[in-house]
Amino acid sequence: MSTSERDEFGPEPGRDLILVVDDDKDIAHFVALNLKLDGFDVVVANDGRQALEEIDRQRPSLAVLDLMMPEIDGLELTRRLRANPITATLPIIMLTAKSMTIDKVNGLKAGADDYMVKPFDTSELVARVRNTLNRNQESREVSPLTGLPGNSRMKREISDRMRSGVDYAVGYIDIDRFKAVNDVYGFDRGDAFIQAMARSLHRAVVKVGLPPVFLGHIGGDDFIFICHPDQIRPLTQAMVLDFESEADKLYDPEHARQGYIEVPDRKGNKQRAALVTLSIGVATSGKGRRFDDPRMVMAIASDMKKTAKNQPGSYVAVDRRNNI
């Protein structure tokens, strides 16, 4: 590839860089041009070896690979990328002139995320590039323990609700005395409590119904929900009742019966810790109150969660210290 081609399609900060690999220079240039016109940065390679060099040098966000190429073809290139921990998760769309099912199967088995047959519609290719990038981004943000999205997705959801102009509420959930569970039972049992919390949230959302409620996993024993203010009471009541019931089943029977576990302190003395409950802090946008930064909403919900922790049992504290 010439230096002028690299300069024309060189990367710019803040935009996704797409690697296009095709030994047909006209096709490669045509694909690159259309991706560039749609807002992507693009780098072109004309064979598998060049592609590996460009990937090592620039770390693209996604690769569009031709199946039939000399030396290192698309299948072999995909296998090499999947075998390398650094590039194992790179999204790959495979292009080929072959249309037989076996070729598609081989491409997908090698690790391609999507597959298009030449000749193809460039608008469809651009759409598939965007969809593949979005799916990849979403999968990276999802907690492997709970299947719930993480912080980046939460901020986008709050921002979307801010722009929509509708009233919303953001709830910050913390499992009380979760550390005692880990100390006594170990992290595997602790993970079971976290997964139970996620299931209770899902069941509460189903019970409450529309409008849609967003659920997120901040990390550890911290969760978030985003809903309409009218849903706060039924949603939190449902999740608290469901979780406390499920959590009781995760304790050893004798601990569940006695209502506490004994946790050794630093001196070896045993201290009683009550069974887990939930502290929930909520920030709302209602009553003419509007926010312009998702972090501000989260900070208020977090502060209200601290207020809830000062109360016995499971407790919900709404901003301005109005509890429901």
mmCIF file of C-alpha atoms in Angstrom, residues 1-2 5-6 19-29 43-56 63-78 80-81 118:
data_model
loop_
_atom_site.group_PDB
_atom_site.id
_atom_site.type_symbol
_atom_site.label_atom_id
_atom_site.label_comp_id
_atom_site.label_asym_id
_atom_site.label_seq_id
_atom_site.Cartn_x
_atom_site.Cartn_y
_atom_site.Cartn_z
ATOM 1 C CA MET A 1 0.000 0.000 0.000
ATOM 2 C CA SER A 2 1.334 3.425 -0.870
ATOM 3 C CA GLU A 5 -3.296 5.834 0.449
ATOM 4 C CA ARG A 6 -2.455 5.688 4.146
ATOM 5 C CA LEU A 19 -9.152 -2.134 8.264
ATOM 6 C CA VAL A 20 -10.100 -3.171 4.711
ATOM 7 C CA VAL A 21 -8.139 -6.150 3.343
ATOM 8 C CA ASP A 22 -8.554 -7.115 -0.335
ATOM 9 C CA ASP A 23 -6.041 -8.042 -3.029
ATOM 10 C CA ASP A 24 -8.249 -6.261 -5.579
ATOM 11 C CA LYS A 25 -7.061 -2.667 -5.082
ATOM 12 C CA ASP A 26 -10.073 -1.162 -6.844
ATOM 13 C CA ILE A 27 -12.531 -2.966 -4.565
ATOM 14 C CA ALA A 28 -10.467 -2.147 -1.484
ATOM 15 C CA HIS A 29 -10.364 1.528 -2.428
ATOM 16 C CA VAL A 43 -6.685 1.827 6.484
ATOM 17 C CA VAL A 44 -6.227 -0.488 3.492
ATOM 18 C CA ALA A 45 -4.082 -3.616 3.101
ATOM 19 C CA ASN A 46 -3.851 -5.719 -0.063
ATOM 20 C CA ASP A 47 -2.915 -9.066 1.480
ATOM 21 C CA GLY A 48 -2.911 -10.884 4.795
ATOM 22 C CA ARG A 49 0.688 -10.069 5.622
ATOM 23 C CA GLN A 50 0.131 -6.327 5.178
ATOM 24 C CA ALA A 51 -3.009 -6.650 7.253
ATOM 25 C CA LEU A 52 -1.088 -8.148 10.178
ATOM 26 C CA GLU A 53 1.424 -5.297 9.979
ATOM 27 C CA GLU A 54 -1.334 -2.669 9.976
ATOM 28 C CA ILE A 55 -3.151 -4.324 12.876
ATOM 29 C CA ASP A 56 0.062 -4.375 14.901
ATOM 30 C CA ALA A 63 -11.600 -5.616 9.943
ATOM 31 C CA VAL A 64 -13.319 -6.217 6.591
ATOM 32 C CA LEU A 65 -11.489 -9.178 5.005
ATOM 33 C CA ASP A 66 -11.627 -10.718 1.546
ATOM 34 C CA LEU A 67 -11.751 -14.517 1.675
ATOM 35 C CA MET A 68 -9.637 -15.242 -1.416
ATOM 36 C CA MET A 69 -6.165 -13.676 -1.152
ATOM 37 C CA PRO A 70 -2.631 -14.900 -1.990
ATOM 38 C CA GLU A 71 -0.276 -16.256 0.710
ATOM 39 C CA ILE A 72 -2.463 -15.627 3.782
ATOM 40 C CA ASP A 73 -6.139 -15.838 2.797
ATOM 41 C CA GLY A 74 -9.066 -14.514 4.791
ATOM 42 C CA LEU A 75 -9.678 -17.767 6.656
ATOM 43 C CA GLU A 76 -6.071 -18.136 7.753
ATOM 44 C CA LEU A 77 -5.848 -14.459 8.676
ATOM 45 C CA THR A 78 -8.991 -14.787 10.801
ATOM 46 C CA ARG A 80 -4.352 -16.056 13.345
ATOM 47 C CA LEU A 81 -6.202 -13.049 14.715
ATOM 48 C CA LYS A 118 -19.722 -9.999 -3.685
#
